[in-house]
Amino acid sequence: SEEAIENPQEPTGVRFSPTLRWCIILITLISCTALFPSRSGVSDSASLTGNSMIGLNWPEETLKANFTFPVYKSPTVYQAEVKKAREFAPPVFTLNPVTQRIAARNADAIIQAILSLPDNPSGIPTLPLSESNARKCMQFDPIFRKKALARMDRELLKVLNSVYQTGFLSVNRSKFPTADITIKQSTISEQILPAEKFLDSSSMLKLTESMLRNSLPSNEADIALEIAMKSFIPNMLYSAQATEEARKLVELSVPKTIGIVRSGEIIIAKG
């Protein structure tokens, strides 16, 4: 042809036709596609895993575990359980065995200060009491004052024994979300007990006021109540360090797994 004459180096003939080349490429693509059949008719639009399989029949052979393996919780679930465990770990209190003696000395020091008042004091005496109760002490007849203080001392001793036999917490029970507390008596001895069994500042005041007002005249009860509130100190002391150590132990006790699948156990049964 004229084109062949003009370009004698360009190959000619049917085998070099562009149309034939495209036909060969198309046939090759169709053949390759036929070599990869679909996945047994399972649609890509709905996976047979997870929640989508609930209520469906397993079309394959029964699936068994080839080896023993744990089933782990999701990180979100595990962290939520750890947080809850820490929050509800009982707070730790340490018991101070000498507090009762210290409280008794404190109360006795105030009573001795009142007893040391002169028979006819001028002005408001300097006492470790409020001004109103200091005035009441000053108005007592000297002989009556000694008798009144003896009555107060006797009743305060009863209250003191009741408070420390029950246990006086250094932190109000409402500060903690747990119903229990841990009482650490020594490095190797501790108990977990209901927090409601013990007194805090609020319940201690109610108990003390009730006992004193039921046993003393009003003026004496007012003075004795102030002496008690200034003298009685908690014998069960909150320990932030011991509480944090307890929380860390609780964290470690939270399991990371739901359970274990043992070798040979059926995971999914056919049908």
PDB file of C-alpha atoms in Angstrom, residues 62-257:
ATOM      1  CA  THR A  62     -18.904 -27.244  62.810  1.00  0.00           C
ATOM      2  CA  LEU A  63     -16.120 -24.972  64.035  1.00  0.00           C
ATOM      3  CA  LYS A  64     -14.016 -26.270  66.935  1.00  0.00           C
ATOM      4  CA  ALA A  65     -11.112 -24.678  68.795  1.00  0.00           C
ATOM      5  CA  ASN A  66      -7.778 -26.130  67.707  1.00  0.00           C
ATOM      6  CA  PHE A  67      -6.104 -24.880  70.884  1.00  0.00           C
ATOM      7  CA  THR A  68      -6.997 -23.306  74.251  1.00  0.00           C
ATOM      8  CA  PHE A  69      -7.281 -19.516  74.191  1.00  0.00           C
ATOM      9  CA  PRO A  70      -8.733 -16.726  76.391  1.00  0.00           C
ATOM     10  CA  VAL A  71     -11.628 -14.489  75.353  1.00  0.00           C
ATOM     11  CA  TYR A  72     -10.665 -10.921  76.237  1.00  0.00           C
ATOM     12  CA  LYS A  73     -12.993  -8.095  77.195  1.00  0.00           C
ATOM     13  CA  SER A  74     -12.977  -4.999  75.029  1.00  0.00           C
ATOM     14  CA  PRO A  75     -10.705  -2.199  76.333  1.00  0.00           C
ATOM     15  CA  THR A  76     -13.754   0.001  76.970  1.00  0.00           C
ATOM     16  CA  VAL A  77     -15.504  -2.619  79.094  1.00  0.00           C
ATOM     17  CA  TYR A  78     -12.330  -3.470  81.009  1.00  0.00           C
ATOM     18  CA  GLN A  79     -11.484   0.169  81.824  1.00  0.00           C
ATOM     19  CA  ALA A  80     -15.070   0.806  82.974  1.00  0.00           C
ATOM     20  CA  GLU A  81     -14.864  -2.176  85.343  1.00  0.00           C
ATOM     21  CA  VAL A  82     -11.504  -1.003  86.703  1.00  0.00           C
ATOM     22  CA  LYS A  83     -12.881   2.489  87.342  1.00  0.00           C
ATOM     23  CA  LYS A  84     -15.922   1.093  89.157  1.00  0.00           C
ATOM     24  CA  ALA A  85     -13.753  -1.251  91.236  1.00  0.00           C
ATOM     25  CA  ARG A  86     -11.515   1.647  92.328  1.00  0.00           C
ATOM     26  CA  GLU A  87     -14.494   3.816  93.194  1.00  0.00           C
ATOM     27  CA  PHE A  88     -16.091   1.186  95.402  1.00  0.00           C
ATOM     28  CA  ALA A  89     -12.933  -0.065  97.100  1.00  0.00           C
ATOM     29  CA  PRO A  90     -13.506   0.402 100.869  1.00  0.00           C
ATOM     30  CA  PRO A  91     -11.504   3.315 102.334  1.00  0.00           C
ATOM     31  CA  VAL A  92      -8.860   2.299 104.857  1.00  0.00           C
ATOM     32  CA  PHE A  93      -8.747   3.602 108.436  1.00  0.00           C
ATOM     33  CA  THR A  94      -6.023   2.912 110.981  1.00  0.00           C
ATOM     34  CA  LEU A  95      -6.890   2.433 114.645  1.00  0.00           C
ATOM     35  CA  ASN A  96      -5.069   4.602 117.197  1.00  0.00           C
ATOM     36  CA  PRO A  97      -5.216   2.770 120.555  1.00  0.00           C
ATOM     37  CA  VAL A  98      -4.082   5.753 122.683  1.00  0.00           C
ATOM     38  CA  THR A  99      -6.659   8.292 121.476  1.00  0.00           C
ATOM     39  CA  GLN A 100      -9.099   7.573 124.296  1.00  0.00           C
ATOM     40  CA  ARG A 101      -6.494   8.414 126.940  1.00  0.00           C
ATOM     41  CA  ILE A 102      -5.610  11.639 125.098  1.00  0.00           C
ATOM     42  CA  ALA A 103      -9.287  12.631 124.969  1.00  0.00           C
ATOM     43  CA  ALA A 104      -9.697  11.948 128.689  1.00  0.00           C
ATOM     44  CA  ARG A 105      -6.686  14.166 129.481  1.00  0.00           C
ATOM     45  CA  ASN A 106      -8.062  16.932 127.257  1.00  0.00           C
ATOM     46  CA  ALA A 107     -11.407  16.915 129.059  1.00  0.00           C
ATOM     47  CA  ASP A 108      -9.747  16.781 132.470  1.00  0.00           C
ATOM     48  CA  ALA A 109      -7.560  19.792 131.594  1.00  0.00           C
ATOM     49  CA  ILE A 110     -10.650  21.909 130.836  1.00  0.00           C
ATOM     50  CA  ILE A 111     -12.414  20.780 134.018  1.00  0.00           C
ATOM     51  CA  GLN A 112      -9.315  21.614 136.109  1.00  0.00           C
ATOM     52  CA  ALA A 113      -9.197  25.060 134.488  1.00  0.00           C
ATOM     53  CA  ILE A 114     -12.798  25.668 135.589  1.00  0.00           C
ATOM     54  CA  LEU A 115     -12.085  24.352 139.095  1.00  0.00           C
ATOM     55  CA  SER A 116      -9.187  26.789 139.401  1.00  0.00           C
ATOM     56  CA  LEU A 117     -11.474  29.799 139.041  1.00  0.00           C
ATOM     57  CA  PRO A 118     -11.383  32.128 142.086  1.00  0.00           C
ATOM     58  CA  ASP A 119     -14.474  32.185 144.282  1.00  0.00           C
ATOM     59  CA  ASN A 120     -15.363  35.717 143.169  1.00  0.00           C
ATOM     60  CA  PRO A 121     -13.855  36.270 139.716  1.00  0.00           C
ATOM     61  CA  SER A 122     -14.025  39.748 138.243  1.00  0.00           C
ATOM     62  CA  GLY A 123     -14.862  40.016 134.588  1.00  0.00           C
ATOM     63  CA  ILE A 124     -15.079  37.107 132.166  1.00  0.00           C
ATOM     64  CA  PRO A 125     -12.591  34.388 133.132  1.00  0.00           C
ATOM     65  CA  THR A 126     -10.092  33.090 130.615  1.00  0.00           C
ATOM     66  CA  LEU A 127     -11.240  29.536 129.949  1.00  0.00           C
ATOM     67  CA  PRO A 128     -10.978  27.191 126.935  1.00  0.00           C
ATOM     68  CA  LEU A 129     -14.738  27.608 126.461  1.00  0.00           C
ATOM     69  CA  SER A 130     -17.063  29.909 124.574  1.00  0.00           C
ATOM     70  CA  GLU A 131     -17.936  33.196 126.219  1.00  0.00           C
ATOM     71  CA  SER A 132     -21.483  32.090 127.035  1.00  0.00           C
ATOM     72  CA  ASN A 133     -20.371  28.886 128.767  1.00  0.00           C
ATOM     73  CA  ALA A 134     -17.542  30.713 130.563  1.00  0.00           C
ATOM     74  CA  ARG A 135     -20.161  33.113 132.004  1.00  0.00           C
ATOM     75  CA  LYS A 136     -22.255  30.145 133.189  1.00  0.00           C
ATOM     76  CA  CYS A 137     -19.249  28.704 135.014  1.00  0.00           C
ATOM     77  CA  MET A 138     -18.577  32.085 136.641  1.00  0.00           C
ATOM     78  CA  GLN A 139     -22.174  32.368 137.826  1.00  0.00           C
ATOM     79  CA  PHE A 140     -22.073  29.056 139.657  1.00  0.00           C
ATOM     80  CA  ASP A 141     -21.674  29.210 143.417  1.00  0.00           C
ATOM     81  CA  PRO A 142     -18.143  27.926 144.239  1.00  0.00           C
ATOM     82  CA  ILE A 143     -19.459  24.945 146.219  1.00  0.00           C
ATOM     83  CA  PHE A 144     -22.146  24.214 143.608  1.00  0.00           C
ATOM     84  CA  ARG A 145     -19.547  24.594 140.851  1.00  0.00           C
ATOM     85  CA  LYS A 146     -17.462  21.743 142.273  1.00  0.00           C
ATOM     86  CA  LYS A 147     -20.511  19.483 142.541  1.00  0.00           C
ATOM     87  CA  ALA A 148     -21.652  20.409 139.017  1.00  0.00           C
ATOM     88  CA  LEU A 149     -18.196  19.703 137.587  1.00  0.00           C
ATOM     89  CA  ALA A 150     -18.111  16.352 139.394  1.00  0.00           C
ATOM     90  CA  ARG A 151     -21.433  15.434 137.744  1.00  0.00           C
ATOM     91  CA  MET A 152     -20.155  16.606 134.352  1.00  0.00           C
ATOM     92  CA  ASP A 153     -16.933  14.651 134.771  1.00  0.00           C
ATOM     93  CA  ARG A 154     -18.856  11.492 135.611  1.00  0.00           C
ATOM     94  CA  GLU A 155     -21.211  11.799 132.631  1.00  0.00           C
ATOM     95  CA  LEU A 156     -18.413  12.774 130.259  1.00  0.00           C
ATOM     96  CA  LEU A 157     -16.587   9.578 131.188  1.00  0.00           C
ATOM     97  CA  LYS A 158     -19.672   7.547 130.209  1.00  0.00           C
ATOM     98  CA  VAL A 159     -19.883   9.364 126.874  1.00  0.00           C
ATOM     99  CA  LEU A 160     -16.156   8.948 126.271  1.00  0.00           C
ATOM    100  CA  ASN A 161     -16.338   5.178 126.810  1.00  0.00           C
ATOM    101  CA  SER A 162     -19.356   4.897 124.517  1.00  0.00           C
ATOM    102  CA  VAL A 163     -17.724   6.939 121.728  1.00  0.00           C
ATOM    103  CA  TYR A 164     -14.452   5.032 121.682  1.00  0.00           C
ATOM    104  CA  GLN A 165     -16.009   1.605 122.133  1.00  0.00           C
ATOM    105  CA  THR A 166     -18.067   2.338 119.018  1.00  0.00           C
ATOM    106  CA  GLY A 167     -15.230   3.950 117.069  1.00  0.00           C
ATOM    107  CA  PHE A 168     -14.901   7.562 115.937  1.00  0.00           C
ATOM    108  CA  LEU A 169     -14.039   8.122 112.257  1.00  0.00           C
ATOM    109  CA  SER A 170     -11.894  11.062 111.179  1.00  0.00           C
ATOM    110  CA  VAL A 171     -13.864  11.501 107.928  1.00  0.00           C
ATOM    111  CA  ASN A 172     -17.647  11.696 107.572  1.00  0.00           C
ATOM    112  CA  ARG A 173     -19.221   8.549 106.182  1.00  0.00           C
ATOM    113  CA  SER A 174     -20.998  10.564 103.455  1.00  0.00           C
ATOM    114  CA  LYS A 175     -17.633  11.306 101.812  1.00  0.00           C
ATOM    115  CA  PHE A 176     -17.373   7.736 100.516  1.00  0.00           C
ATOM    116  CA  PRO A 177     -19.673   5.931  98.049  1.00  0.00           C
ATOM    117  CA  THR A 178     -19.079   2.569  99.699  1.00  0.00           C
ATOM    118  CA  ALA A 179     -21.126   0.995 102.473  1.00  0.00           C
ATOM    119  CA  ASP A 180     -18.046  -0.638 104.021  1.00  0.00           C
ATOM    120  CA  ILE A 181     -14.717   0.526 105.379  1.00  0.00           C
ATOM    121  CA  THR A 182     -11.473  -1.325 106.088  1.00  0.00           C
ATOM    122  CA  ILE A 183     -10.099  -1.119 109.633  1.00  0.00           C
ATOM    123  CA  LYS A 184      -6.355  -1.730 109.658  1.00  0.00           C
ATOM    124  CA  GLN A 185      -5.340  -2.731 113.157  1.00  0.00           C
ATOM    125  CA  SER A 186      -1.743  -3.678 112.306  1.00  0.00           C
ATOM    126  CA  THR A 187       0.451  -4.440 109.303  1.00  0.00           C
ATOM    127  CA  ILE A 188      -0.999  -7.968 109.168  1.00  0.00           C
ATOM    128  CA  SER A 189      -4.490  -7.529 110.585  1.00  0.00           C
ATOM    129  CA  GLU A 190      -7.465  -5.760 109.032  1.00  0.00           C
ATOM    130  CA  GLN A 191     -11.240  -6.053 108.866  1.00  0.00           C
ATOM    131  CA  ILE A 192     -13.898  -4.918 106.407  1.00  0.00           C
ATOM    132  CA  LEU A 193     -16.947  -3.698 108.335  1.00  0.00           C
ATOM    133  CA  PRO A 194     -20.115  -1.669 107.605  1.00  0.00           C
ATOM    134  CA  ALA A 195     -19.384   2.052 107.940  1.00  0.00           C
ATOM    135  CA  GLU A 196     -22.713   2.616 109.677  1.00  0.00           C
ATOM    136  CA  LYS A 197     -21.403   0.782 112.755  1.00  0.00           C
ATOM    137  CA  PHE A 198     -19.057   3.692 113.504  1.00  0.00           C
ATOM    138  CA  LEU A 199     -19.472   7.309 114.511  1.00  0.00           C
ATOM    139  CA  ASP A 200     -18.414  10.302 112.466  1.00  0.00           C
ATOM    140  CA  SER A 201     -18.404  13.941 113.610  1.00  0.00           C
ATOM    141  CA  SER A 202     -22.128  14.334 112.939  1.00  0.00           C
ATOM    142  CA  SER A 203     -23.335  11.159 114.643  1.00  0.00           C
ATOM    143  CA  MET A 204     -20.847  11.618 117.507  1.00  0.00           C
ATOM    144  CA  LEU A 205     -22.363  15.042 118.234  1.00  0.00           C
ATOM    145  CA  LYS A 206     -25.889  13.590 118.252  1.00  0.00           C
ATOM    146  CA  LEU A 207     -24.915  10.744 120.586  1.00  0.00           C
ATOM    147  CA  THR A 208     -23.001  13.011 122.963  1.00  0.00           C
ATOM    148  CA  GLU A 209     -25.748  15.625 123.122  1.00  0.00           C
ATOM    149  CA  SER A 210     -28.423  12.988 123.696  1.00  0.00           C
ATOM    150  CA  MET A 211     -26.525  11.302 126.552  1.00  0.00           C
ATOM    151  CA  LEU A 212     -25.602  14.566 128.298  1.00  0.00           C
ATOM    152  CA  ARG A 213     -29.013  16.221 128.054  1.00  0.00           C
ATOM    153  CA  ASN A 214     -30.659  13.095 129.422  1.00  0.00           C
ATOM    154  CA  SER A 215     -28.419  13.083 132.486  1.00  0.00           C
ATOM    155  CA  LEU A 216     -27.556  16.707 133.300  1.00  0.00           C
ATOM    156  CA  PRO A 217     -29.407  19.998 133.867  1.00  0.00           C
ATOM    157  CA  SER A 218     -29.511  22.286 130.827  1.00  0.00           C
ATOM    158  CA  ASN A 219     -26.670  24.657 131.874  1.00  0.00           C
ATOM    159  CA  GLU A 220     -24.385  21.802 132.863  1.00  0.00           C
ATOM    160  CA  ALA A 221     -25.229  19.894 129.686  1.00  0.00           C
ATOM    161  CA  ASP A 222     -24.250  22.929 127.568  1.00  0.00           C
ATOM    162  CA  ILE A 223     -20.847  23.158 129.267  1.00  0.00           C
ATOM    163  CA  ALA A 224     -20.220  19.395 129.198  1.00  0.00           C
ATOM    164  CA  LEU A 225     -21.155  19.215 125.518  1.00  0.00           C
ATOM    165  CA  GLU A 226     -18.603  21.881 124.619  1.00  0.00           C
ATOM    166  CA  ILE A 227     -15.944  20.134 126.723  1.00  0.00           C
ATOM    167  CA  ALA A 228     -16.661  16.884 124.844  1.00  0.00           C
ATOM    168  CA  MET A 229     -16.533  18.472 121.392  1.00  0.00           C
ATOM    169  CA  LYS A 230     -13.217  20.180 122.221  1.00  0.00           C
ATOM    170  CA  SER A 231     -11.678  17.086 123.827  1.00  0.00           C
ATOM    171  CA  PHE A 232     -12.848  14.025 121.908  1.00  0.00           C
ATOM    172  CA  ILE A 233     -10.794  13.324 118.787  1.00  0.00           C
ATOM    173  CA  PRO A 234     -11.167  10.514 116.219  1.00  0.00           C
ATOM    174  CA  ASN A 235      -9.467   7.234 117.033  1.00  0.00           C
ATOM    175  CA  MET A 236      -9.989   5.808 113.534  1.00  0.00           C
ATOM    176  CA  LEU A 237      -7.839   7.808 111.133  1.00  0.00           C
ATOM    177  CA  TYR A 238      -8.308   7.795 107.363  1.00  0.00           C
ATOM    178  CA  SER A 239      -5.155   6.680 105.524  1.00  0.00           C
ATOM    179  CA  ALA A 240      -4.903   8.009 101.967  1.00  0.00           C
ATOM    180  CA  GLN A 241      -1.794   5.912 101.301  1.00  0.00           C
ATOM    181  CA  ALA A 242      -3.328   2.639 102.507  1.00  0.00           C
ATOM    182  CA  THR A 243      -6.534   3.396 100.602  1.00  0.00           C
ATOM    183  CA  GLU A 244      -4.610   3.937  97.350  1.00  0.00           C
ATOM    184  CA  GLU A 245      -2.716   0.682  97.878  1.00  0.00           C
ATOM    185  CA  ALA A 246      -6.035  -1.111  98.399  1.00  0.00           C
ATOM    186  CA  ARG A 247      -7.421   0.436  95.203  1.00  0.00           C
ATOM    187  CA  LYS A 248      -4.414  -0.779  93.212  1.00  0.00           C
ATOM    188  CA  LEU A 249      -4.952  -4.308  94.522  1.00  0.00           C
ATOM    189  CA  VAL A 250      -8.603  -4.101  93.513  1.00  0.00           C
ATOM    190  CA  GLU A 251      -7.562  -2.976  90.024  1.00  0.00           C
ATOM    191  CA  LEU A 252      -5.341  -6.034  89.651  1.00  0.00           C
ATOM    192  CA  SER A 253      -8.220  -8.289  90.704  1.00  0.00           C
ATOM    193  CA  VAL A 254     -10.438  -7.181  87.796  1.00  0.00           C
ATOM    194  CA  PRO A 255     -10.212  -9.976  85.176  1.00  0.00           C
ATOM    195  CA  LYS A 256      -9.254  -8.980  81.632  1.00  0.00           C
ATOM    196  CA  THR A 257     -11.009 -12.001  80.140  1.00  0.00           C
TER     197      THR A 257
END
